[in-house]
mmCIF file of C-alpha atoms and ligand atoms in Angstrom:
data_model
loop_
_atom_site.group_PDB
_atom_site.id
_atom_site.type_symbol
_atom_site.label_atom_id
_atom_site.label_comp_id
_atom_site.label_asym_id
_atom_site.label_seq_id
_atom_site.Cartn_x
_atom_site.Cartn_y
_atom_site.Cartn_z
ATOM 1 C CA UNK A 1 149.927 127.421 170.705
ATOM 2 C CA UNK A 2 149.554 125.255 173.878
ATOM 3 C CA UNK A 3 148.182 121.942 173.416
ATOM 4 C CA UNK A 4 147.547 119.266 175.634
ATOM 5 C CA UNK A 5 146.983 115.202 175.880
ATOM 6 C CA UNK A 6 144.315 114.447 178.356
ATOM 7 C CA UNK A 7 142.542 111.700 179.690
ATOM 8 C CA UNK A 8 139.073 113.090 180.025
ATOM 9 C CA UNK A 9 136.572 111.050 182.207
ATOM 10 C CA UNK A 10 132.909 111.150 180.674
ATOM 11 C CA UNK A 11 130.855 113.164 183.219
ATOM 12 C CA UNK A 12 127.096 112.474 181.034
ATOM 13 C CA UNK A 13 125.975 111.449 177.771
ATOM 14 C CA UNK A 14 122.897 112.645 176.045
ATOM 15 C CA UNK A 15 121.203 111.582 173.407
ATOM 16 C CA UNK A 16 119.856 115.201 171.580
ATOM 17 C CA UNK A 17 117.890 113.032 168.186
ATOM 18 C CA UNK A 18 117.938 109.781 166.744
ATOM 19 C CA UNK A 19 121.953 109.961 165.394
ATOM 20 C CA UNK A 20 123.209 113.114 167.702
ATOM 21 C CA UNK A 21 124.604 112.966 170.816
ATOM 22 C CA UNK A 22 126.661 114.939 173.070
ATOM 23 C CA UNK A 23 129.380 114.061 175.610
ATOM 24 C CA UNK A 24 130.584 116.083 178.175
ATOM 25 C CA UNK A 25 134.380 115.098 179.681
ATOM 26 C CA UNK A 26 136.281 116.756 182.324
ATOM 27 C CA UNK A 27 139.505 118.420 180.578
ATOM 28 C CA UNK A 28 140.196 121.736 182.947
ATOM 29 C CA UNK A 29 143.078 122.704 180.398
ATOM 30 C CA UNK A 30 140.857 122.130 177.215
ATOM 31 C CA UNK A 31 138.032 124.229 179.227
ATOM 32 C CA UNK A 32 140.288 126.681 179.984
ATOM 33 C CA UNK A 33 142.466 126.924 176.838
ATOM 34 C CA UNK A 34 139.510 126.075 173.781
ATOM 35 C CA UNK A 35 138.235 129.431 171.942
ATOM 36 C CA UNK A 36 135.360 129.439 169.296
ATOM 37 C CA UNK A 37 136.173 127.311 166.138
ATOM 38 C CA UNK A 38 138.759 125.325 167.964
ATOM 39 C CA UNK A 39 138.641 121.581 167.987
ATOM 40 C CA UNK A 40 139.867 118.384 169.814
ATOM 41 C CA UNK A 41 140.840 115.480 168.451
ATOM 42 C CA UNK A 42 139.693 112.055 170.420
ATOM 43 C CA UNK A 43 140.195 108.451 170.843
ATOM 44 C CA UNK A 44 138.468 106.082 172.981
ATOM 45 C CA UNK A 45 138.841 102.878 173.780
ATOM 46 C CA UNK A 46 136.307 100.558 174.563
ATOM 47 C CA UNK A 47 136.838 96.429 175.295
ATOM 48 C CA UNK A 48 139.241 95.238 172.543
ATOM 49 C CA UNK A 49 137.936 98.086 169.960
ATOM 50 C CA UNK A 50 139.631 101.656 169.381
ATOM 51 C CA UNK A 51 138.656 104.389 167.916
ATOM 52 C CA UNK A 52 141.250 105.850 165.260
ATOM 53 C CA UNK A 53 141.435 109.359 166.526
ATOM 54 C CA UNK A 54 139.079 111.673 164.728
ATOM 55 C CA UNK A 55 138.622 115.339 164.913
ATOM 56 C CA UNK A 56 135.263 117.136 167.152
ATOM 57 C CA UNK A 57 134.821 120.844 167.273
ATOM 58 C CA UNK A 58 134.141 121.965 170.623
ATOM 59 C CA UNK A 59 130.223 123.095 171.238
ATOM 60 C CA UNK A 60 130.449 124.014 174.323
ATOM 61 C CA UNK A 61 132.452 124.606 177.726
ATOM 62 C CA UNK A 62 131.389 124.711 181.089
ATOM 63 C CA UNK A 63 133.645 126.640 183.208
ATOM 64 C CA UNK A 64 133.013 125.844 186.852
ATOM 65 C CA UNK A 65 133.147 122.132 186.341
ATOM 66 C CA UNK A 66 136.316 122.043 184.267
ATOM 67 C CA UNK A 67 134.579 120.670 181.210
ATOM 68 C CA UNK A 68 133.987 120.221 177.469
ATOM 69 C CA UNK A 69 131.043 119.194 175.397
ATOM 70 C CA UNK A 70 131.591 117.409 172.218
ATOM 71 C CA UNK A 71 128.651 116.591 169.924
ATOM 72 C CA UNK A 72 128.655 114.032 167.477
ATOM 73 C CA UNK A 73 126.519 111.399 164.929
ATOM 74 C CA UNK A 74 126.554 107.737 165.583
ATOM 75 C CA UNK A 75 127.600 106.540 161.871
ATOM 76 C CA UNK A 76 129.632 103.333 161.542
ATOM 77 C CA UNK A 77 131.615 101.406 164.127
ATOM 78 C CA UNK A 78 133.807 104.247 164.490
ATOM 79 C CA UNK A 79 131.758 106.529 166.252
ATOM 80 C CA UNK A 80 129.708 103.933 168.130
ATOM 81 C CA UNK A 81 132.743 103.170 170.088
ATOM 82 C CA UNK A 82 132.307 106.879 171.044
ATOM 83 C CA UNK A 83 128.416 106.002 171.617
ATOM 84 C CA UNK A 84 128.944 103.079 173.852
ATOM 85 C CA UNK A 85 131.230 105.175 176.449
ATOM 86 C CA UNK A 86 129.583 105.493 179.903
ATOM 87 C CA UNK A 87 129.746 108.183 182.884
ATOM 88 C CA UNK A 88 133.015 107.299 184.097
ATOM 89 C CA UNK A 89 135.132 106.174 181.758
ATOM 90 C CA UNK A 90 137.998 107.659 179.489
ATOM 91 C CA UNK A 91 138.625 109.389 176.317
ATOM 92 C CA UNK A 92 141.989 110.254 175.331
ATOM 93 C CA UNK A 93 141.795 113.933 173.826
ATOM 94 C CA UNK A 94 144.747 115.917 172.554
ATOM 95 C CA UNK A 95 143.889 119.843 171.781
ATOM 96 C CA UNK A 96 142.791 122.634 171.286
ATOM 97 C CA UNK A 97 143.954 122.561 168.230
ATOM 98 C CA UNK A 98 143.729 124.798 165.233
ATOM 99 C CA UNK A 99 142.454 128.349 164.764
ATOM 100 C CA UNK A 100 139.789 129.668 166.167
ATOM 101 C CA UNK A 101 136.897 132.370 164.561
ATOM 102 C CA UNK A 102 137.977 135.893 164.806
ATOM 103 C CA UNK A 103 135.676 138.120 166.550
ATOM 104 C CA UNK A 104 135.674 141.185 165.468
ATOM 105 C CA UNK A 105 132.149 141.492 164.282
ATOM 106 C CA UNK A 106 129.688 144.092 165.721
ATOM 107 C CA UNK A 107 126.503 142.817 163.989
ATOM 108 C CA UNK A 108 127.170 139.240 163.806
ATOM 109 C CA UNK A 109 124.851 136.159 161.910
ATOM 110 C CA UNK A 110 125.898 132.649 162.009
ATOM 111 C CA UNK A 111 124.834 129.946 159.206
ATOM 112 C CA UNK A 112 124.731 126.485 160.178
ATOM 113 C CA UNK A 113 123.367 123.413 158.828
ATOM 114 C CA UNK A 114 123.900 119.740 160.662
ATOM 115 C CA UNK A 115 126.868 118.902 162.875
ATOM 116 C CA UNK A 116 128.662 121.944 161.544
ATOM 117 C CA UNK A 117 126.100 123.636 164.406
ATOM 118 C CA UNK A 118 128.137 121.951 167.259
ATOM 119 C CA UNK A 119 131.018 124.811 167.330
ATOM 120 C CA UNK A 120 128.709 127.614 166.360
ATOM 121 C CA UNK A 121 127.414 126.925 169.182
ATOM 122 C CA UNK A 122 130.744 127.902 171.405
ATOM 123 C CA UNK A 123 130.834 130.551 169.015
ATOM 124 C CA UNK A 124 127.259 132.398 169.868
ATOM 125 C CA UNK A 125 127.876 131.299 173.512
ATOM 126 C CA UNK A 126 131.314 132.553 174.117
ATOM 127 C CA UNK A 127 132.333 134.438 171.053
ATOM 128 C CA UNK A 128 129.490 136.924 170.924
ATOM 129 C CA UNK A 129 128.131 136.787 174.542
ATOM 130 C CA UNK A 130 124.421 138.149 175.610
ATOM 131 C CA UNK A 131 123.251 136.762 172.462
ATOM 132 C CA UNK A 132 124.475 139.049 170.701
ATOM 133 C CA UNK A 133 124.511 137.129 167.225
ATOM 134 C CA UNK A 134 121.620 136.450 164.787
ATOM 135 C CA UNK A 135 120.790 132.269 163.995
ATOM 136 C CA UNK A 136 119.711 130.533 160.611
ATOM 137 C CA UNK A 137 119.940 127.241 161.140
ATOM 138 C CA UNK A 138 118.987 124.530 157.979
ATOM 139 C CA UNK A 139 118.076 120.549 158.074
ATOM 140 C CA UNK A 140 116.145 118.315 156.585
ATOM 141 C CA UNK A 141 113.647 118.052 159.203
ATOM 142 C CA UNK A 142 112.372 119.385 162.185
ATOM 143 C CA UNK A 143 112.904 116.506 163.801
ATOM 144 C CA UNK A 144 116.548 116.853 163.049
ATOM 145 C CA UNK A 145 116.547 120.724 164.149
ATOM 146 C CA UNK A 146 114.421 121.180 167.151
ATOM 147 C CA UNK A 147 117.503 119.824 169.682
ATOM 148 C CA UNK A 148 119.663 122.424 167.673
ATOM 149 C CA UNK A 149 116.873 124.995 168.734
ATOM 150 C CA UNK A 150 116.844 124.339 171.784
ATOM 151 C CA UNK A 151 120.656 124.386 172.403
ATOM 152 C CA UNK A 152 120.790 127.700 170.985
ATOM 153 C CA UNK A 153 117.982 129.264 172.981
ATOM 154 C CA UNK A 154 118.929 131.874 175.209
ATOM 155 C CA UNK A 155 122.165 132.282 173.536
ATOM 156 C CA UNK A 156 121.258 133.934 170.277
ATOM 157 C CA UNK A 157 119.375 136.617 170.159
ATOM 158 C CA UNK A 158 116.865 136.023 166.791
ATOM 159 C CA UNK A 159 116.581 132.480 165.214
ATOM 160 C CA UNK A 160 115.822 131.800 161.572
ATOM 161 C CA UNK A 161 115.143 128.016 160.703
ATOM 162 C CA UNK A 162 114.521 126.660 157.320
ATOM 163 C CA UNK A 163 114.354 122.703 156.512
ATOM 164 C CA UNK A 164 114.340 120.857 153.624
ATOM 165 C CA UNK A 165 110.728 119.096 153.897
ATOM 166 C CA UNK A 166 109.110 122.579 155.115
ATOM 167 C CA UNK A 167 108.330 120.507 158.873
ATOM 168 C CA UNK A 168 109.706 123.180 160.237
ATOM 169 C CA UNK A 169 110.111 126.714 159.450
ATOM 170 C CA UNK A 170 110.733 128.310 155.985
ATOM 171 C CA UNK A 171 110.804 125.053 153.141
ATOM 172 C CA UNK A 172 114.223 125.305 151.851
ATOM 173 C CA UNK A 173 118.248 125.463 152.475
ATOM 174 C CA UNK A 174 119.542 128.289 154.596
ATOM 175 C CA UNK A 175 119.795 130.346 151.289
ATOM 176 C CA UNK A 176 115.912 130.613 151.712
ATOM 177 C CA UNK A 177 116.244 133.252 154.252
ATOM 178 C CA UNK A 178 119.884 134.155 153.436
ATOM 179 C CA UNK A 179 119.562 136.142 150.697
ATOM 180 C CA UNK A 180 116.839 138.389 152.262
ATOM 181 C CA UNK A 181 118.836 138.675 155.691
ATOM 182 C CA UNK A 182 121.968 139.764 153.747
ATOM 183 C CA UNK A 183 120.188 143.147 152.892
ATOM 184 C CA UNK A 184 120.086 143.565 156.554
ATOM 185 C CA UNK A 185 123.218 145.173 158.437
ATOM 186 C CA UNK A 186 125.212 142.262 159.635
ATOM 187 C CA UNK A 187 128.671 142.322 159.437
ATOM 188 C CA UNK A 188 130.068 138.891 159.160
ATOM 189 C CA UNK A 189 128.783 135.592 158.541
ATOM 190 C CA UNK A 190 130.257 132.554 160.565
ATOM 191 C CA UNK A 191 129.312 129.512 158.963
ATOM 192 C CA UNK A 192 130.015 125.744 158.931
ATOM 193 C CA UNK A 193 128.387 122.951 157.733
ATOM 194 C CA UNK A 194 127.965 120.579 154.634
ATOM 195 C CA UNK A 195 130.229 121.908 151.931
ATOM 196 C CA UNK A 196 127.666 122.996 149.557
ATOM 197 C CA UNK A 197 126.014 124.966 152.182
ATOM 198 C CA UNK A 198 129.294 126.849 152.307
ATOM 199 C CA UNK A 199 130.188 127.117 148.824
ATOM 200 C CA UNK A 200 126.512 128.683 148.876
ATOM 201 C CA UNK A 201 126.916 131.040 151.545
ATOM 202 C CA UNK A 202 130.401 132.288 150.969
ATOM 203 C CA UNK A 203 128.989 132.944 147.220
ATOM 204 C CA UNK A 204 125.995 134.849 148.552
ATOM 205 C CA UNK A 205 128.445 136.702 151.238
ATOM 206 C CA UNK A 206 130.726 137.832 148.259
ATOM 207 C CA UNK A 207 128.087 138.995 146.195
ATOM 208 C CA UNK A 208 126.325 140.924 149.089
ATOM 209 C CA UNK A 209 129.690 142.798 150.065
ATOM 210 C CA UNK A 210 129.645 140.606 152.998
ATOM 211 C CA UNK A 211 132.797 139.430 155.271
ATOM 212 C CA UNK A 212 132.415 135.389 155.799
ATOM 213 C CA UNK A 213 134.324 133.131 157.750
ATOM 214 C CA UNK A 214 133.930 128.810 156.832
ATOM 215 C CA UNK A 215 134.734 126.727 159.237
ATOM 216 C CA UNK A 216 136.024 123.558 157.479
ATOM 217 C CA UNK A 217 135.930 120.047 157.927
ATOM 218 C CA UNK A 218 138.550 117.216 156.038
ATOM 219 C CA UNK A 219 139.546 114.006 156.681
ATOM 220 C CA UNK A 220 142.146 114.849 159.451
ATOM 221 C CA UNK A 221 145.280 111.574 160.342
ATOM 222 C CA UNK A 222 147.183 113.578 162.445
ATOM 223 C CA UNK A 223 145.484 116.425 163.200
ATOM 224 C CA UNK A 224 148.688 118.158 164.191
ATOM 225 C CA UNK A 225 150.339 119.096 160.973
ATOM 226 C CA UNK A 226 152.372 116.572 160.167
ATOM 227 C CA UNK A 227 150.155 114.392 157.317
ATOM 228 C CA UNK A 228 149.110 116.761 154.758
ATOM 229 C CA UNK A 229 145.935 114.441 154.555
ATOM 230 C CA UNK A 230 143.777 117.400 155.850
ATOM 231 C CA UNK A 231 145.431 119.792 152.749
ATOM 232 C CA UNK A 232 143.069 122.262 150.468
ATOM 233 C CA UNK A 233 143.979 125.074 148.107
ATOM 234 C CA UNK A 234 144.342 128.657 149.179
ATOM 235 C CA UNK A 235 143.408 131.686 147.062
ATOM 236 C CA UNK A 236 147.323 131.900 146.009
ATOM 237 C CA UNK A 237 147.718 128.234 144.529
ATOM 238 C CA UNK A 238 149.310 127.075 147.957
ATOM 239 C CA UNK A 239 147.893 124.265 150.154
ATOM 240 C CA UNK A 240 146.914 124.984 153.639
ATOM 241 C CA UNK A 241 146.225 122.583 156.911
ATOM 242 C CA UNK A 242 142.972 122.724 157.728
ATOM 243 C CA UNK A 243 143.921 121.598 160.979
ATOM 244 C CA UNK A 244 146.437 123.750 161.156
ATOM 245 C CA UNK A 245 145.939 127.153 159.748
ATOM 246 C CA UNK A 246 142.487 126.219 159.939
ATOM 247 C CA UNK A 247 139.446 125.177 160.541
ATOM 248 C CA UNK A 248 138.236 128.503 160.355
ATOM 249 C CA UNK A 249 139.072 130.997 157.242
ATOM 250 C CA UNK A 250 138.097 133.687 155.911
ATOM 251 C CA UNK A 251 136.443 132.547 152.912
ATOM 252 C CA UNK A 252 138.777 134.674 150.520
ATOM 253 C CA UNK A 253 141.398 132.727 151.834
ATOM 254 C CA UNK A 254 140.315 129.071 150.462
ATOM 255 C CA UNK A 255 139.786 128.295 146.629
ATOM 256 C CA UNK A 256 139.249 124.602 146.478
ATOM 257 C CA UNK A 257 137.791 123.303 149.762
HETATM 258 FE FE1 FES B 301 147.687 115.813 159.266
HETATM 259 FE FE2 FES B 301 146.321 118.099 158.932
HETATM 260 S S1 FES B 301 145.589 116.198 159.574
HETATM 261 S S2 FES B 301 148.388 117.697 158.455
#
């Protein structure tokens, strides 16, 4: 699969909560090449600090202007290189990379919880266009989810929010309104998110008769294959790249993740 190592000039910045923000760069190859579930992996470099290069699913992709969006949390001095950049200056990106979601679903719901939202969000945009798929997004708070909300709008068609304080919608994880949705005729379930969450909703998919897709995230060196650090367990005993034959599986394919 084509890759390709850009430098991507920062066209805004946006601050979405008090830890999330979002960064669109102009990359007309990663625009044009990036499909649902795919990722970049970045590096910026800012006075005499640089970023070790760390993986960021792609939310979302504006076509006309040649760009990508990348969201992210501001945790550590890592990422607050990333948080410091400015209209205007560089990032160096090197993607898509990995395997996307496959979209074969007719009824399609989506599951996400946290960051794991950011390339759901491609995915409901440009995966199942017209809003086609279903939502549940889960936080802690609704201060946490309403930006997700809102990013979603318009591109989803229903949207089913639980959080873990009960601030906003159903009190609860996502299973809250999992479990009753999964009587309903969707599909496939496309989720990503904190590993638990998963492990959860891959369980509940299996047990429903349900197809379900994980989208998952690992400590990633190289993200090109080359470092096994990214490695998990498929369902034959065999490790897999995540960055490689992943991020996205088909949850039957992945035993320890
Ligand atoms: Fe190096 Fe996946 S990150 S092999």
């Amino acid at each position: 699969m084509k890759k390709s190592i850009v430098q991507a000039k920062v066209y805004k910045v946006q601050q979405l909560n008090a830890t999330v923000r979002s960064m669109e760069v102009i990359a007309p190859e990663l625009a044009a090449e990036g499909v649902p579930g795919q990722f970049v992996n970045v590096r910026a470099v800012k006075g005499n600090t640089t970023l070790l290069r760390r993986p960021l699913g792609i939310a979302d992709v504006c076509v006309p202007r040649g760009s990508i969006i990348l969201i992210y949390r501001v945790i550590g001095e890592g990422t607050k290189v990333l948080a410091d950049l400015k209209p205007g200056d560089y990032l160096d990106i090197v993607g898509p990379l990995g395997r996307g979601f496959e979209l074969e679903s007719a009824k399609p719901l989506i599951v996400g919880g946290g960051l794991g939202l950011a390339p759901l969000l491609m995915l409901a945009k440009f995966g199942f266009g017209n809003g086609r798929a279903d939502l549940v997004i889960g936080g802690r708070c609704a201060e946490e989810i309403t930006c997700w909300e809102g990013l979603f709008r318009g591109n989803v068609q229903q949207t089913f929010i639980t959080s873990d304080d009960g601030s906003v919608g159903e009190k609860g994880t996502v299973m809250a309104a999992l479990e009753k949705l999964l009587q309903k005729d969707y599909d496939c379930v496309y989720t990503c998110g904190p590993v638990p969450m998963m492990r959860a909703v891959a369980a509940a998919c299996e047990k429903a008769g349900k197809k379900c897709q994980v989208s998952l995230e690992k400590y990633m060196a190289c993200g090109l294959g080359a470092c096994l650090s990214c490695a998990c367990e498929n369902a034959e005993g065999k490790r897999v790249k995540v960055c490689q034959d992943g991020p996205v599986f088909w949850s039957w394919e992945v035993k320890e993740w």
